[in-house]
């Protein structure tokens, strides 16, 4: 995969991820968090499974189990924690915490897989996280929602490494479909036991669901899994620092939230961090 194609795909993917935060916030006006995410992933996974029905499905119990484990971490763990944490913290804070994933990927990759990363890559991740924090005005309170959001970031990192480790066994679009189905089922079960689920049908809620299913799930996960399979997981994950930046911009457009000066400063730090993580050098 050439660098231009890689950059284009990663920008599209992170933009869609960022837009999912304000769109999801709108969606929570019409449904409870777990139920909203569960419907999203069951519909998205089922639709994508139909679209890729002619491609080879997982073979044997072990591959089905692997796709389910990835779904539990990627779809249920990440999004379930991110949206549930918003009961206590803002969507901005949830986005910041979720996007500590690149740092966790490098730490877990070093400890569990023996991956070697240079000092400038560690520095790039740290600078990128500072940029994310600056994007939201350095405002973050530690409470139960903070720890739930961090659990989602750990799930994100675990899923990233598992996809890189097991991805060669699967067609990526097939894996994206069945992991979403697995994650959606888990989220619906959580909804049944933890919340009084409802979904209010309006024109706005249907549009939100269509966006979350098509762009926020099918397109996003298909591209993300493809990028992880064909690139270094730490370098690819470094671009997740763009997600909160896109989230702020889309929140300004969709929700009318104001953009402060520190967003531009944070964006500069994010770009520097991504450069350091991906710079080959000599």
Coordinates of C-alpha atoms in Angstrom, one line a residue:
X1 CA 0.0 0.0 0.0
X2 CA 1.6 3.3 -1.1
X3 CA 1.8 6.2 1.4
X4 CA -0.7 8.4 -0.5
X5 CA -3.4 5.8 -0.4
X6 CA -2.5 5.0 3.3
X7 CA -2.8 8.7 4.3
X8 CA -6.1 9.1 2.4
X9 CA -7.7 6.0 4.0
X10 CA -6.5 6.9 7.5
X11 CA -7.9 10.5 7.2
X12 CA -11.3 9.2 6.0
X13 CA -11.3 6.6 8.8
X14 CA -10.4 9.0 11.6
X15 CA -12.8 11.6 10.3
X16 CA -15.7 9.1 10.4
X17 CA -14.6 8.1 13.9
X18 CA -14.6 11.7 15.1
X19 CA -18.0 12.5 13.6
X20 CA -19.4 9.5 15.5
X21 CA -19.1 11.3 18.8
X22 CA -21.5 14.2 18.1
X23 CA -23.8 12.0 16.0
X24 CA -23.8 9.5 18.9
X25 CA -24.6 12.3 21.3
X26 CA -27.6 13.2 19.2
X27 CA -28.6 9.6 19.0
X28 CA -28.6 9.3 22.8
X29 CA -31.5 11.8 22.8
X30 CA -33.6 9.0 21.3
X31 CA -32.3 5.8 22.9
X32 CA -30.3 4.4 25.8
X33 CA -26.5 4.0 25.2
X34 CA -26.2 0.2 25.2
X35 CA -29.4 -0.3 23.2
X36 CA -28.4 2.3 20.7
X37 CA -24.9 0.7 20.1
X38 CA -26.4 -2.8 20.1
X39 CA -28.9 -2.0 17.4
X40 CA -26.2 -0.2 15.5
X41 CA -23.7 -3.1 15.4
X42 CA -26.3 -5.9 14.9
X43 CA -27.7 -4.1 11.9
X44 CA -24.3 -3.1 10.5
X45 CA -22.8 -6.5 11.1
X46 CA -25.8 -8.3 9.5
X47 CA -25.9 -6.0 6.5
X48 CA -22.1 -6.3 5.9
X49 CA -22.3 -10.1 6.3
X50 CA -24.9 -10.2 3.5
X51 CA -22.7 -8.0 1.3
X52 CA -19.7 -10.3 1.7
X53 CA -21.7 -13.5 1.8
X54 CA -19.6 -14.9 -1.2
X55 CA -16.4 -14.4 0.6
X56 CA -15.0 -17.2 2.8
X57 CA -16.4 -17.2 6.3
X58 CA -14.4 -18.1 9.5
X59 CA -13.5 -21.8 9.5
X60 CA -13.9 -24.0 12.5
X61 CA -14.8 -23.1 16.1
X62 CA -11.4 -21.4 16.8
X63 CA -11.8 -18.8 14.1
X64 CA -15.4 -18.1 15.1
X65 CA -14.2 -17.7 18.7
X66 CA -11.4 -15.3 17.6
X67 CA -13.8 -13.1 15.6
X68 CA -16.2 -13.0 18.6
X69 CA -13.3 -12.1 21.0
X70 CA -12.3 -9.2 18.7
X71 CA -16.0 -8.1 18.6
X72 CA -16.2 -8.1 22.4
X73 CA -13.2 -5.9 22.7
X74 CA -13.6 -3.7 19.6
X75 CA -17.4 -3.1 19.3
X76 CA -18.8 -3.9 22.7
X77 CA -15.8 -2.9 24.8
X78 CA -14.7 0.3 23.1
X79 CA -18.1 1.8 22.2
X80 CA -19.9 0.4 25.2
X81 CA -17.4 2.0 27.6
X82 CA -17.2 5.3 25.6
X83 CA -20.9 5.9 25.5
X84 CA -21.7 4.6 29.0
X85 CA -18.9 6.8 30.5
X86 CA -20.9 9.8 29.2
X87 CA -23.3 9.3 32.2
X88 CA -20.5 10.9 34.3
X89 CA -18.2 12.8 31.9
X90 CA -18.6 14.8 28.8
X91 CA -18.2 13.4 25.3
X92 CA -15.0 15.5 24.9
X93 CA -13.4 13.8 28.0
X94 CA -14.6 10.4 26.8
X95 CA -12.9 11.1 23.4
X96 CA -9.7 12.1 25.0
X97 CA -9.5 9.0 27.2
X98 CA -10.5 6.6 24.3
X99 CA -7.7 8.1 22.2
X100 CA -5.0 7.2 24.7
X101 CA -5.1 3.9 22.8
X102 CA -1.9 4.6 20.8
X103 CA 0.1 4.9 24.0
X104 CA -1.4 1.7 25.3
X105 CA -0.8 -0.1 22.0
X106 CA 2.9 0.7 22.3
X107 CA 3.1 -0.3 25.9
X108 CA 1.2 -3.6 25.4
X109 CA 3.1 -4.3 22.2
X110 CA 6.4 -3.9 23.9
X111 CA 5.4 -6.0 26.9
X112 CA 3.3 -8.8 25.2
X113 CA 4.7 -9.1 21.7
X114 CA 8.3 -7.9 22.0
X115 CA 7.8 -5.1 19.5
X116 CA 10.6 -2.5 19.6
X117 CA 9.8 1.2 19.3
X118 CA 12.3 4.0 19.2
X119 CA 12.5 6.9 21.7
X120 CA 11.1 9.4 19.2
X121 CA 8.0 7.1 18.7
X122 CA 7.4 7.2 22.5
X123 CA 7.9 10.9 22.5
X124 CA 5.5 11.3 19.5
X125 CA 2.7 9.4 21.4
X126 CA 3.2 11.6 24.5
X127 CA 3.1 14.8 22.4
X128 CA 0.1 13.6 20.6
X129 CA -1.8 12.9 23.8
X130 CA -0.8 16.4 25.0
X131 CA -2.3 17.8 21.8
X132 CA -5.5 15.9 22.4
X133 CA -5.7 17.3 25.9
X134 CA -5.0 20.8 24.6
X135 CA -7.8 20.4 22.0
X136 CA -10.3 20.2 24.9
X137 CA -8.8 22.9 27.0
X138 CA -6.9 20.6 29.4
X139 CA -10.1 20.0 31.3
X140 CA -10.5 16.5 32.7
X141 CA -11.9 15.3 36.1
X142 CA -11.1 11.9 37.5
X143 CA -14.3 10.0 38.5
X144 CA -16.0 6.7 37.7
X145 CA -16.7 7.7 34.1
X146 CA -13.0 8.4 33.6
X147 CA -12.1 4.9 34.6
X148 CA -14.9 3.4 32.4
X149 CA -13.6 5.4 29.5
X150 CA -10.0 4.2 30.2
X151 CA -11.3 0.6 30.2
X152 CA -12.6 1.3 26.7
X153 CA -9.1 2.6 25.6
X154 CA -7.6 -0.6 26.9
X155 CA -10.2 -2.6 25.0
X156 CA -9.3 -0.6 21.9
X157 CA -5.6 -1.3 22.3
X158 CA -6.2 -5.1 22.9
X159 CA -8.4 -5.3 19.8
X160 CA -5.8 -3.5 17.7
X161 CA -3.1 -6.0 18.7
X162 CA -5.4 -9.0 18.2
X163 CA -6.5 -7.8 14.8
X164 CA -2.8 -7.5 13.8
X165 CA -2.0 -10.9 15.3
X166 CA -5.0 -12.9 13.9
X167 CA -6.0 -10.7 10.9
X168 CA -4.0 -12.8 8.4
X169 CA -6.5 -15.7 8.9
X170 CA -9.5 -13.7 7.8
X171 CA -10.8 -11.6 5.0
X172 CA -11.0 -8.2 6.7
X173 CA -14.5 -7.3 5.6
X174 CA -15.8 -10.7 6.8
X175 CA -14.0 -10.2 10.1
X176 CA -15.5 -6.7 10.4
X177 CA -19.0 -8.0 9.8
X178 CA -18.9 -10.9 12.4
X179 CA -17.1 -9.0 15.1
X180 CA -19.8 -6.3 14.9
X181 CA -22.5 -8.9 15.2
X182 CA -20.8 -10.4 18.2
X183 CA -20.3 -7.0 19.8
X184 CA -23.8 -5.9 19.1
X185 CA -25.3 -9.0 20.7
X186 CA -23.2 -8.5 23.8
X187 CA -24.3 -4.8 24.0
X188 CA -28.0 -5.8 23.6
X189 CA -27.6 -8.3 26.5
X190 CA -26.0 -5.6 28.6
X191 CA -28.9 -3.3 27.7
X192 CA -31.4 -6.0 28.8
X193 CA -29.8 -6.3 32.2
X194 CA -28.7 -2.7 33.0
X195 CA -31.1 -0.2 31.4
X196 CA -34.7 0.4 30.5
X197 CA -34.2 0.3 26.8
X198 CA -36.1 2.4 24.4
X199 CA -35.8 3.9 20.9
X200 CA -37.9 6.8 19.8
X201 CA -38.6 6.8 16.1
X202 CA -38.3 10.2 14.4
X203 CA -36.8 11.4 11.2
X204 CA -33.7 12.6 13.1
X205 CA -33.3 9.3 15.0
X206 CA -33.5 7.3 11.8
X207 CA -31.0 9.5 10.0
X208 CA -28.6 9.1 13.0
X209 CA -29.0 5.4 13.0
X210 CA -28.4 5.2 9.2
X211 CA -25.2 7.2 9.6
X212 CA -24.0 5.1 12.6
X213 CA -24.7 1.8 10.7
X214 CA -23.4 2.7 7.3
X215 CA -20.6 5.2 7.8
X216 CA -19.8 4.8 11.5
X217 CA -19.7 1.0 11.4
X218 CA -19.5 -0.6 8.0
X219 CA -17.2 1.9 6.3
X220 CA -15.3 2.7 9.5
X221 CA -14.5 -0.9 10.6
X222 CA -13.8 -2.2 7.1
X223 CA -11.2 0.5 6.5
X224 CA -9.8 0.3 10.0
X225 CA -9.2 -3.4 9.9
X226 CA -7.7 -3.1 6.4
X227 CA -5.2 -0.5 7.7
X228 CA -4.3 -2.6 10.8
X229 CA -3.7 -5.7 8.6
X230 CA -1.5 -3.8 6.1
X231 CA 0.5 -1.5 8.4
X232 CA 2.2 -1.2 11.8
X233 CA -0.4 -1.1 14.5
X234 CA 1.4 1.5 16.6
X235 CA 1.9 3.8 13.6
X236 CA -1.7 3.4 12.4
X237 CA -3.0 3.9 15.9
X238 CA -1.0 7.1 16.3
X239 CA -3.5 8.7 13.8
X240 CA -6.3 8.1 16.3
X241 CA -5.1 11.4 17.9
X242 CA -6.9 13.0 15.0
X243 CA -10.2 11.6 16.1
X244 CA -10.9 14.1 18.9
X245 CA -9.8 17.0 16.6
X246 CA -12.4 15.9 14.0
X247 CA -14.9 15.4 16.8
X248 CA -14.5 19.0 17.9
X249 CA -14.9 20.3 14.3
X250 CA -18.0 18.2 13.6
X251 CA -19.5 19.2 17.0
X252 CA -19.1 22.8 16.0
X253 CA -20.9 22.1 12.7
X254 CA -23.6 19.8 14.0
X255 CA -24.2 21.0 17.6
X256 CA -23.0 24.6 17.4
X257 CA -20.3 24.2 19.9
X258 CA -17.7 26.9 19.9
X259 CA -14.0 26.3 18.9
X260 CA -11.5 28.0 21.2
X261 CA -7.9 29.0 20.3
X262 CA -6.4 26.0 22.1
X263 CA -8.0 23.7 19.4
X264 CA -5.5 25.0 16.9
X265 CA -2.6 24.7 19.3
X266 CA -3.7 21.1 20.1
X267 CA -3.9 20.3 16.4
X268 CA -0.3 21.4 15.9
X269 CA 0.8 19.1 18.7
X270 CA -1.2 16.2 17.2
X271 CA 0.4 16.7 13.8
X272 CA 3.9 16.8 15.4
X273 CA 3.1 13.6 17.4
X274 CA 1.9 11.7 14.4
X275 CA 5.0 12.8 12.4
X276 CA 7.4 11.5 15.2
X277 CA 5.6 8.2 15.4
X278 CA 5.7 7.6 11.7
X279 CA 9.0 9.2 10.7
X280 CA 11.4 6.6 9.5
X281 CA 14.6 8.6 9.7
X282 CA 18.0 6.9 9.5

